[in-house]
Short mmCIF file of C-alpha atoms and ligand atoms in Angstrom, two decimals:
data_model
loop_
_atom_site.label_atom_id
_atom_site.label_comp_id
_atom_site.label_asym_id
_atom_site.label_seq_id
_atom_site.Cartn_x
_atom_site.Cartn_y
_atom_site.Cartn_z
CA MET A 541 -77.74 -45.54 133.46
CA GLN A 542 -80.90 -47.65 133.26
CA LEU A 543 -83.65 -45.89 135.23
CA ALA A 544 -86.85 -47.53 136.47
CA ASN A 545 -89.80 -47.89 134.07
CA ARG A 546 -92.10 -45.97 136.39
CA LEU A 547 -90.20 -42.78 135.65
CA SER A 548 -91.60 -42.77 132.14
CA LYS A 549 -95.06 -42.12 133.63
CA ILE A 550 -94.21 -38.66 134.92
CA LYS A 551 -92.57 -35.41 133.90
CA PRO A 552 -90.78 -32.76 135.97
CA SER A 553 -93.14 -30.21 137.56
CA PRO A 554 -93.79 -27.57 134.86
CA THR A 555 -94.20 -24.79 137.44
CA VAL A 556 -90.82 -25.61 138.96
CA ALA A 557 -89.37 -25.81 135.42
CA VAL A 558 -90.63 -22.31 134.54
CA THR A 559 -89.24 -20.89 137.79
CA MET A 560 -85.87 -22.55 137.10
CA ARG A 561 -85.77 -21.32 133.49
CA ALA A 562 -86.52 -17.76 134.67
CA ALA A 563 -83.74 -18.05 137.29
CA GLU A 564 -81.34 -19.30 134.61
CA LEU A 565 -82.12 -16.36 132.32
CA ARG A 566 -81.76 -13.97 135.26
CA ALA A 567 -78.37 -15.48 136.14
CA SER A 568 -77.23 -14.88 132.58
CA GLY A 569 -78.08 -11.18 132.94
CA VAL A 570 -81.59 -11.09 131.41
CA ASP A 571 -84.09 -8.95 133.35
CA VAL A 572 -86.82 -11.58 133.69
CA ILE A 573 -89.99 -11.03 135.70
CA GLY A 574 -91.13 -14.34 137.14
CA LEU A 575 -94.89 -14.78 137.37
CA GLY A 576 -94.57 -18.53 137.69
CA ALA A 577 -93.82 -19.17 141.33
CA GLY A 578 -96.40 -20.46 143.76
CA GLU A 579 -94.97 -18.90 146.87
CA PRO A 580 -95.74 -15.66 148.70
CA ASP A 581 -93.08 -12.98 148.35
CA PHE A 582 -93.53 -11.70 151.93
CA ALA A 583 -91.02 -12.34 154.69
CA THR A 584 -91.84 -15.21 157.03
CA PRO A 585 -93.45 -13.56 160.10
CA ASP A 586 -91.21 -13.02 163.12
CA VAL A 587 -93.34 -15.05 165.49
CA ILE A 588 -92.57 -18.11 163.37
CA LEU A 589 -88.89 -17.37 162.92
CA ASP A 590 -88.49 -16.71 166.65
CA THR A 591 -90.10 -20.04 167.47
CA ALA A 592 -87.81 -21.84 165.03
CA HIS A 593 -84.76 -20.15 166.61
CA GLN A 594 -86.02 -21.06 170.04
CA ALA A 595 -86.42 -24.70 168.98
CA LEU A 596 -82.81 -24.73 167.81
CA ASN A 597 -81.61 -23.09 171.01
CA ASP A 598 -83.58 -25.59 173.08
CA GLY A 599 -81.93 -28.50 171.29
CA LYS A 600 -85.14 -29.65 169.58
CA THR A 601 -82.98 -31.00 166.81
CA LYS A 602 -83.65 -34.72 166.95
CA TYR A 603 -85.93 -37.12 165.04
CA ALA A 604 -89.66 -36.69 165.60
CA PRO A 605 -92.34 -39.42 165.59
CA PRO A 606 -93.51 -40.35 162.05
CA ALA A 607 -96.99 -38.92 162.77
CA GLY A 608 -95.53 -35.64 164.03
CA ILE A 609 -94.74 -34.27 167.48
CA ILE A 610 -97.68 -34.48 169.82
CA GLU A 611 -97.68 -30.68 170.37
CA LEU A 612 -98.15 -30.06 166.66
CA ARG A 613 -100.83 -32.68 166.26
CA GLN A 614 -102.67 -31.07 169.17
CA ALA A 615 -102.25 -27.62 167.55
CA ILE A 616 -103.71 -29.07 164.32
CA ILE A 617 -106.70 -30.53 166.20
CA ASN A 618 -107.26 -27.11 167.82
CA LYS A 619 -106.95 -25.35 164.46
CA PHE A 620 -109.55 -27.65 162.85
CA GLN A 621 -111.90 -27.11 165.78
CA ARG A 622 -111.41 -23.34 165.97
CA GLU A 623 -111.39 -22.50 162.27
CA ASN A 624 -113.34 -25.29 160.61
CA GLN A 625 -115.64 -26.64 163.34
CA LEU A 626 -114.22 -30.11 162.69
CA THR A 627 -113.44 -32.49 165.53
CA PHE A 628 -110.55 -34.90 165.27
CA ASP A 629 -108.74 -37.27 167.57
CA ILE A 630 -104.94 -37.42 167.70
CA SER A 631 -105.02 -40.70 165.73
CA ASN A 632 -106.75 -38.88 162.83
CA ILE A 633 -103.78 -36.57 162.27
CA THR A 634 -100.57 -36.97 160.30
CA VAL A 635 -97.78 -34.54 159.56
CA GLY A 636 -95.47 -34.57 156.55
CA SER A 637 -92.85 -32.61 154.64
CA GLY A 638 -95.44 -30.49 152.84
CA VAL A 639 -98.85 -31.27 151.42
CA LYS A 640 -96.98 -32.55 148.39
CA GLN A 641 -95.46 -35.41 150.36
CA LEU A 642 -98.70 -36.21 152.17
CA LEU A 643 -100.58 -36.46 148.89
CA TYR A 644 -97.99 -38.89 147.70
CA ASN A 645 -98.30 -40.92 150.89
CA ALA A 646 -102.10 -41.01 150.52
CA PHE A 647 -101.98 -42.22 146.92
CA LEU A 648 -99.18 -44.67 147.65
CA VAL A 649 -101.09 -46.46 150.41
CA THR A 650 -104.46 -46.59 148.65
CA LEU A 651 -103.98 -47.04 144.91
CA ASN A 652 -103.62 -50.39 143.23
CA GLN A 653 -102.74 -50.77 139.56
CA GLY A 654 -105.38 -48.99 137.45
CA ASP A 655 -107.37 -47.47 140.31
CA GLU A 656 -108.87 -44.21 139.10
CA VAL A 657 -108.56 -40.79 140.65
CA ILE A 658 -110.88 -38.03 139.42
CA VAL A 659 -108.98 -34.79 139.03
CA PRO A 660 -111.00 -31.75 137.95
CA ALA A 661 -109.05 -29.59 135.47
CA PRO A 662 -107.56 -27.05 135.61
CA TYR A 663 -105.63 -28.82 138.37
CA TRP A 664 -102.50 -28.28 140.39
CA VAL A 665 -99.77 -29.99 138.40
CA SER A 666 -98.65 -32.64 140.89
CA TYR A 667 -101.96 -34.48 141.34
CA VAL A 668 -101.87 -36.33 138.04
CA ASP A 669 -98.19 -37.19 138.12
CA GLN A 670 -98.36 -38.47 141.68
CA VAL A 671 -101.35 -40.66 140.85
CA ALA A 672 -99.47 -42.08 137.86
CA LEU A 673 -96.35 -42.65 139.96
CA CYS A 674 -98.45 -44.69 142.38
CA ASP A 675 -99.77 -46.91 139.53
CA GLY A 676 -103.14 -45.15 139.51
CA ALA A 677 -104.98 -43.71 136.52
CA PRO A 678 -105.82 -40.01 136.67
CA VAL A 679 -109.25 -39.29 135.21
CA VAL A 680 -109.13 -35.65 134.20
CA VAL A 681 -112.48 -33.88 134.00
CA SER A 682 -112.42 -30.54 132.19
CA CYS A 683 -114.21 -27.80 134.09
CA GLU A 684 -114.82 -24.95 131.71
CA ARG A 685 -114.53 -21.23 132.28
CA SER A 686 -118.31 -20.98 131.82
CA GLU A 687 -118.63 -23.30 134.84
CA GLY A 688 -116.31 -21.13 136.91
CA PHE A 689 -113.66 -23.85 136.40
CA LYS A 690 -115.55 -25.97 138.96
CA LEU A 691 -116.69 -29.57 138.89
CA THR A 692 -120.45 -29.98 138.46
CA PRO A 693 -122.41 -32.92 139.96
CA GLU A 694 -123.30 -34.07 136.43
CA LYS A 695 -119.69 -34.21 135.32
CA LEU A 696 -118.67 -35.94 138.53
CA ARG A 697 -121.31 -38.64 138.09
CA ALA A 698 -120.32 -39.16 134.47
CA ALA A 699 -116.65 -39.64 135.41
CA ILE A 700 -117.26 -42.28 138.10
CA THR A 701 -116.57 -45.94 137.31
CA THR A 702 -116.25 -49.05 139.46
CA LYS A 703 -112.53 -48.32 139.61
CA THR A 704 -112.86 -44.80 141.04
CA LYS A 705 -110.98 -44.59 144.32
CA TRP A 706 -110.57 -40.85 144.94
CA LEU A 707 -111.98 -37.48 143.98
CA VAL A 708 -109.50 -34.63 144.43
CA LEU A 709 -110.93 -31.24 145.36
CA ASN A 710 -108.85 -28.09 145.70
CA SER A 711 -110.55 -24.90 146.87
CA PRO A 712 -109.38 -22.15 146.58
CA CYS A 713 -107.86 -23.62 143.47
CA ASN A 714 -104.42 -23.45 141.97
CA PRO A 715 -104.33 -22.36 139.10
CA THR A 716 -107.75 -20.69 138.70
CA GLY A 717 -108.40 -19.16 142.13
CA ALA A 718 -111.90 -20.69 142.00
CA VAL A 719 -113.58 -21.18 145.38
CA TYR A 720 -116.38 -23.74 145.85
CA SER A 721 -119.45 -22.55 147.73
CA ARG A 722 -121.25 -24.57 150.39
CA GLU A 723 -124.04 -25.30 147.89
CA GLU A 724 -121.62 -26.53 145.22
CA LEU A 725 -119.87 -28.90 147.63
CA THR A 726 -123.20 -30.09 148.98
CA ALA A 727 -124.31 -30.97 145.44
CA LEU A 728 -121.11 -33.02 144.92
CA ALA A 729 -121.71 -34.80 148.23
CA VAL A 730 -125.15 -35.92 147.01
CA VAL A 731 -123.46 -37.77 144.13
CA LEU A 732 -120.68 -39.20 146.30
CA ARG A 733 -123.15 -40.74 148.76
CA ASP A 734 -124.19 -43.09 145.96
CA PHE A 735 -120.63 -44.44 145.62
CA PRO A 736 -119.28 -45.65 148.97
CA GLN A 737 -115.96 -46.81 147.46
CA ILE A 738 -114.87 -43.26 146.65
CA GLN A 739 -112.72 -41.25 149.04
CA ILE A 740 -112.54 -37.48 148.87
CA LEU A 741 -109.28 -35.62 149.15
CA SER A 742 -109.72 -31.96 150.01
CA ASP A 743 -106.59 -29.87 149.49
CA ASP A 744 -107.27 -26.70 151.51
CA ILE A 745 -103.81 -25.16 151.32
CA TYR A 746 -105.15 -21.76 150.14
CA GLU A 747 -107.86 -21.67 152.82
CA HIS A 748 -106.73 -18.32 154.22
CA ILE A 749 -106.18 -16.60 150.90
CA ARG A 750 -109.74 -15.65 149.95
CA PHE A 751 -111.24 -12.30 149.05
CA THR A 752 -114.93 -12.53 149.89
CA ASP A 753 -116.67 -12.40 153.25
CA ALA A 754 -118.19 -15.84 152.76
CA PRO A 755 -116.83 -18.25 155.40
CA PHE A 756 -114.44 -20.93 154.18
CA VAL A 757 -116.13 -24.27 153.56
CA THR A 758 -114.24 -27.53 153.28
CA PHE A 759 -115.84 -30.74 152.06
CA ALA A 760 -115.95 -32.24 155.58
CA ASN A 761 -118.24 -29.35 156.63
CA VAL A 762 -120.94 -30.24 154.13
CA ALA A 763 -120.79 -34.02 154.48
CA PRO A 764 -120.11 -34.93 158.13
CA ASP A 765 -121.74 -38.30 157.43
CA LEU A 766 -118.88 -39.06 154.99
CA LYS A 767 -116.19 -38.14 157.53
CA ASP A 768 -114.44 -41.50 157.33
CA ARG A 769 -114.07 -41.12 153.57
CA ILE A 770 -112.61 -37.60 153.62
CA LEU A 771 -108.94 -36.74 153.84
CA THR A 772 -108.56 -33.04 154.62
CA MET A 773 -105.14 -31.63 153.81
CA ASN A 774 -103.61 -28.33 154.66
CA GLY A 775 -100.18 -26.83 155.23
CA VAL A 776 -98.29 -23.81 156.41
CA SER A 777 -96.47 -23.01 153.13
CA LYS A 778 -98.79 -20.40 151.65
CA THR A 779 -100.67 -18.93 154.60
CA TYR A 780 -97.68 -18.46 156.88
CA VAL A 781 -95.00 -17.89 154.21
CA MET A 782 -93.24 -21.12 155.21
CA THR A 783 -92.66 -22.81 151.85
CA GLY A 784 -89.07 -23.73 152.73
CA PHE A 785 -90.04 -25.22 156.08
CA ARG A 786 -91.74 -28.07 154.18
CA LEU A 787 -94.59 -28.77 156.54
CA GLY A 788 -98.06 -30.07 155.79
CA TYR A 789 -100.74 -31.97 157.68
CA ALA A 790 -103.75 -34.14 157.01
CA ALA A 791 -106.77 -35.35 158.94
CA GLY A 792 -108.78 -38.43 158.10
CA ASN A 793 -109.67 -42.04 158.69
CA LYS A 794 -107.44 -43.68 161.33
CA THR A 795 -106.56 -46.66 159.15
CA LEU A 796 -105.49 -44.41 156.30
CA ILE A 797 -103.53 -42.10 158.62
CA LYS A 798 -101.75 -45.06 160.20
CA ALA A 799 -100.71 -46.33 156.77
CA MET A 800 -99.47 -42.86 155.78
CA ASN A 801 -97.44 -42.70 159.00
CA MET A 802 -95.88 -46.02 158.10
CA ILE A 803 -94.67 -44.53 154.81
CA ASN A 804 -93.15 -41.63 156.76
CA SER A 805 -91.42 -44.11 159.05
CA GLN A 806 -89.82 -45.84 156.08
CA THR A 807 -89.01 -42.78 153.99
CA THR A 808 -88.43 -39.48 155.81
CA THR A 809 -88.86 -40.78 159.40
CA SER A 810 -90.68 -37.51 160.12
CA ALA A 811 -91.07 -33.95 158.91
CA CYS A 812 -88.27 -31.62 160.07
CA THR A 813 -88.53 -31.26 163.85
CA ILE A 814 -87.66 -27.54 163.85
CA SER A 815 -90.34 -26.87 161.21
CA GLN A 816 -92.85 -28.74 163.33
CA TRP A 817 -92.20 -26.46 166.31
CA ALA A 818 -92.45 -23.42 164.06
CA ALA A 819 -95.80 -24.74 162.77
CA VAL A 820 -97.09 -25.03 166.34
CA ALA A 821 -96.64 -21.25 166.61
CA ALA A 822 -98.13 -20.63 163.15
CA LEU A 823 -101.33 -22.54 163.90
CA ALA A 824 -101.78 -21.11 167.39
CA GLU A 825 -103.93 -18.09 166.55
CA ASP A 826 -105.52 -15.87 163.92
CA TYR A 827 -102.60 -13.45 163.46
CA ASP A 828 -103.04 -9.91 162.10
CA PHE A 829 -100.59 -10.59 159.29
CA LEU A 830 -103.11 -12.98 157.70
CA GLN A 831 -105.49 -10.07 157.16
CA GLN A 832 -102.67 -7.81 155.95
CA HIS A 833 -101.46 -10.37 153.42
CA ARG A 834 -105.01 -10.89 152.13
CA LYS A 835 -105.39 -7.13 151.65
CA ILE A 836 -102.18 -6.91 149.64
CA PHE A 837 -103.10 -9.93 147.51
CA LYS A 838 -106.56 -8.52 146.80
CA HIS A 839 -105.13 -5.19 145.75
CA ARG A 840 -102.70 -6.93 143.39
CA ARG A 841 -105.42 -9.20 142.00
CA ASP A 842 -107.61 -6.23 141.14
CA LEU A 843 -104.76 -4.31 139.56
CA LEU A 844 -103.70 -7.35 137.55
CA LEU A 845 -107.21 -8.10 136.32
CA GLU A 846 -107.69 -4.54 135.17
CA ARG A 847 -104.42 -4.55 133.23
CA ILE A 848 -104.80 -8.04 131.78
CA ASN A 849 -108.38 -7.46 130.67
CA GLY A 850 -107.14 -4.29 128.97
CA ILE A 851 -105.02 -6.36 126.57
CA ASP A 852 -106.61 -7.18 123.22
CA GLY A 853 -107.10 -10.94 122.92
CA ILE A 854 -106.80 -11.84 126.63
CA THR A 855 -109.74 -12.08 129.04
CA CYS A 856 -110.09 -13.18 132.63
CA ASP A 857 -112.93 -13.45 135.16
CA THR A 858 -112.45 -12.48 138.81
CA PRO A 859 -111.18 -15.34 140.97
CA HIS A 860 -112.03 -15.28 144.67
CA GLY A 861 -109.02 -16.98 146.21
CA ALA A 862 -105.39 -18.14 146.04
CA PHE A 863 -102.86 -15.80 144.38
CA TYR A 864 -103.26 -16.74 140.73
CA ILE A 865 -105.30 -15.65 137.76
CA TYR A 866 -105.96 -17.92 134.79
CA PRO A 867 -106.57 -15.75 131.74
CA GLU A 868 -107.90 -17.15 128.48
CA CYS A 869 -105.85 -16.55 125.33
CA THR A 870 -107.98 -18.30 122.67
CA GLU A 871 -108.09 -15.16 120.53
CA LEU A 872 -104.30 -15.06 120.30
CA MET A 873 -104.11 -18.47 118.70
CA GLY A 874 -103.23 -18.17 115.02
CA ARG A 875 -101.52 -14.79 115.45
CA LYS A 876 -97.94 -14.43 114.23
CA THR A 877 -94.90 -13.33 116.29
CA PRO A 878 -92.41 -10.80 114.86
CA GLN A 879 -90.09 -13.82 114.45
CA GLY A 880 -92.63 -15.36 112.08
CA LYS A 881 -93.94 -18.10 114.35
CA ILE A 882 -97.69 -18.77 114.38
CA LEU A 883 -98.98 -19.24 117.94
CA GLN A 884 -100.66 -22.63 118.04
CA SER A 885 -100.90 -23.30 121.75
CA ASP A 886 -100.73 -21.61 125.11
CA GLU A 887 -97.28 -23.15 125.44
CA ASP A 888 -96.19 -21.24 122.31
CA PHE A 889 -97.57 -18.06 123.86
CA ALA A 890 -95.84 -18.62 127.22
CA HIS A 891 -92.60 -19.35 125.38
CA TYR A 892 -93.00 -16.16 123.33
CA LEU A 893 -93.58 -14.12 126.51
CA LEU A 894 -90.51 -15.58 128.17
CA GLU A 895 -88.11 -15.26 125.29
CA GLN A 896 -89.35 -11.97 123.78
CA ALA A 897 -90.93 -10.09 126.69
CA ASN A 898 -88.86 -11.61 129.51
CA VAL A 899 -91.97 -12.49 131.50
CA ALA A 900 -92.34 -16.01 132.88
CA VAL A 901 -95.88 -17.42 133.07
CA VAL A 902 -97.02 -21.04 133.11
CA HIS A 903 -98.96 -22.32 130.09
CA GLY A 904 -102.44 -23.71 130.68
CA GLU A 905 -101.73 -27.09 129.13
CA ALA A 906 -99.63 -27.86 132.23
CA PHE A 907 -102.81 -27.52 134.31
CA GLY A 908 -104.96 -29.57 131.97
CA LEU A 909 -107.10 -26.85 130.30
CA SER A 910 -106.09 -24.80 127.25
CA PRO A 911 -105.66 -22.21 125.85
CA TYR A 912 -105.01 -20.35 129.08
CA PHE A 913 -102.02 -19.33 131.14
CA ARG A 914 -101.41 -18.81 134.83
CA ILE A 915 -100.08 -15.67 136.40
CA SER A 916 -98.98 -15.76 140.02
CA TYR A 917 -99.31 -12.38 141.72
CA ALA A 918 -97.15 -13.37 144.66
CA ILE A 919 -94.74 -10.70 143.49
CA ALA A 920 -94.14 -7.02 144.32
CA GLU A 921 -96.64 -4.58 142.80
CA ASN A 922 -94.12 -2.62 140.72
CA ALA A 923 -92.82 -5.83 139.12
CA LEU A 924 -96.39 -6.92 138.45
CA GLN A 925 -97.16 -3.60 136.76
CA GLU A 926 -94.03 -3.81 134.64
CA ALA A 927 -94.90 -7.39 133.67
CA CYS A 928 -98.33 -6.22 132.46
CA VAL A 929 -96.74 -3.49 130.34
CA ARG A 930 -94.43 -6.08 128.78
CA ILE A 931 -97.23 -8.58 128.11
CA LYS A 932 -99.36 -5.86 126.51
CA LYS A 933 -96.52 -4.76 124.28
CA ALA A 934 -95.69 -8.35 123.31
CA VAL A 935 -99.34 -8.99 122.37
CA GLU A 936 -99.47 -5.76 120.36
CA ASN A 937 -96.43 -6.99 118.43
CA LEU A 938 -98.38 -10.04 117.22
CA SER A 939 -100.00 -9.80 113.82
N1 PLP B 1997 -101.49 -28.09 146.89
C1 PLP B 1997 -101.62 -27.03 146.07
C2 PLP B 1997 -102.94 -26.78 145.44
C3 PLP B 1997 -100.52 -26.21 145.79
O1 PLP B 1997 -100.66 -25.16 144.97
C4 PLP B 1997 -99.28 -26.51 146.39
C5 PLP B 1997 -98.09 -25.70 146.11
O2 PLP B 1997 -97.94 -25.03 145.10
C6 PLP B 1997 -99.20 -27.60 147.24
C7 PLP B 1997 -100.32 -28.38 147.47
C8 PLP B 1997 -97.90 -27.98 147.90
O3 PLP B 1997 -97.81 -27.49 149.16
P1 PLP B 1997 -96.62 -27.83 150.13
O4 PLP B 1997 -95.67 -26.69 150.06
O5 PLP B 1997 -97.28 -27.97 151.47
O6 PLP B 1997 -96.01 -29.11 149.68
#
């Protein structure tokens, strides 16, 4: 079978690959603890399930418009107004089968061969592959631990060329949990005002998973004058435990949104109609479960940090959002496993943890900054505790 050349530009999602490998081992009887998955372990709240059932019962089972049902687009407008103090018109809104699909639509309709997209690293794995798939050139900018894993104005300016088309921002960030402050975003906006050709993509999918009292700030809040250049993306997967519903939304420039809708019309037609109705319920109000989930995540984060920082050779700062930590494992490089292998990369370490400690984590190289690894704490507390015991023991077995 001769596959298309463009396939050579991308690789399968490493986070999905780790989750699949852990599932495979589990199926073969190995007691693997998966710390690789990017989805909350809670049950989807009843209010959402009930609405989905109701949609089925009401026969809302037909195609939807490519931009999304009008009720959902209105709910999205209300959400942006209520939670983010952002005002949008119906023509500024598009709906897709997850943020993942909408990102792809955005890159597909804007990138020409060689157009550059600045992606601060560590980054969520799909940004760079999607850019490459759309003939663009990802420009990865390393944001060090000493910088809180965040892009500085100086690094942004240095990365810009005449070919720069997009800057991707993701706060709270997967994989680091870093959250940009109003001041930090404002400083980036100062640079971006000098380059009118650059659009800003703000992936806010972890908006509601934050652990400080500081209000959430998205890029459109700090640079209202750049509104036409900002594409704000969000989705129901993480906040409302709706990963399998596959539902995301974006707000931005009408011309861009129209083009993205055209891609929907020629690819998926629309996001799943039942999921759209369920999302209308999800976005309707500030439910109590959001607070409860945050409390549980914060408790797990603190427990995890304490345990992980108690392991010789691994250190991690406190992240303020999402449900990941991104510990550094530089000191473990060069150590030898009981099997005689010298650890030369975070991938070696993640492989060692999976095969010898039966704990699945994702190596930092997959996110563009090494040597680190990502732990997802979207997993029950007892499993998380057991995983920490196993990691500690595995590290102690290194020489
Ligand atoms: N953006 C980030 C930063 C993510 O971590 C994820 C999922 O892991 C997504 C987007 C994808 O979200 P969706 O389920 O809406 O496609």
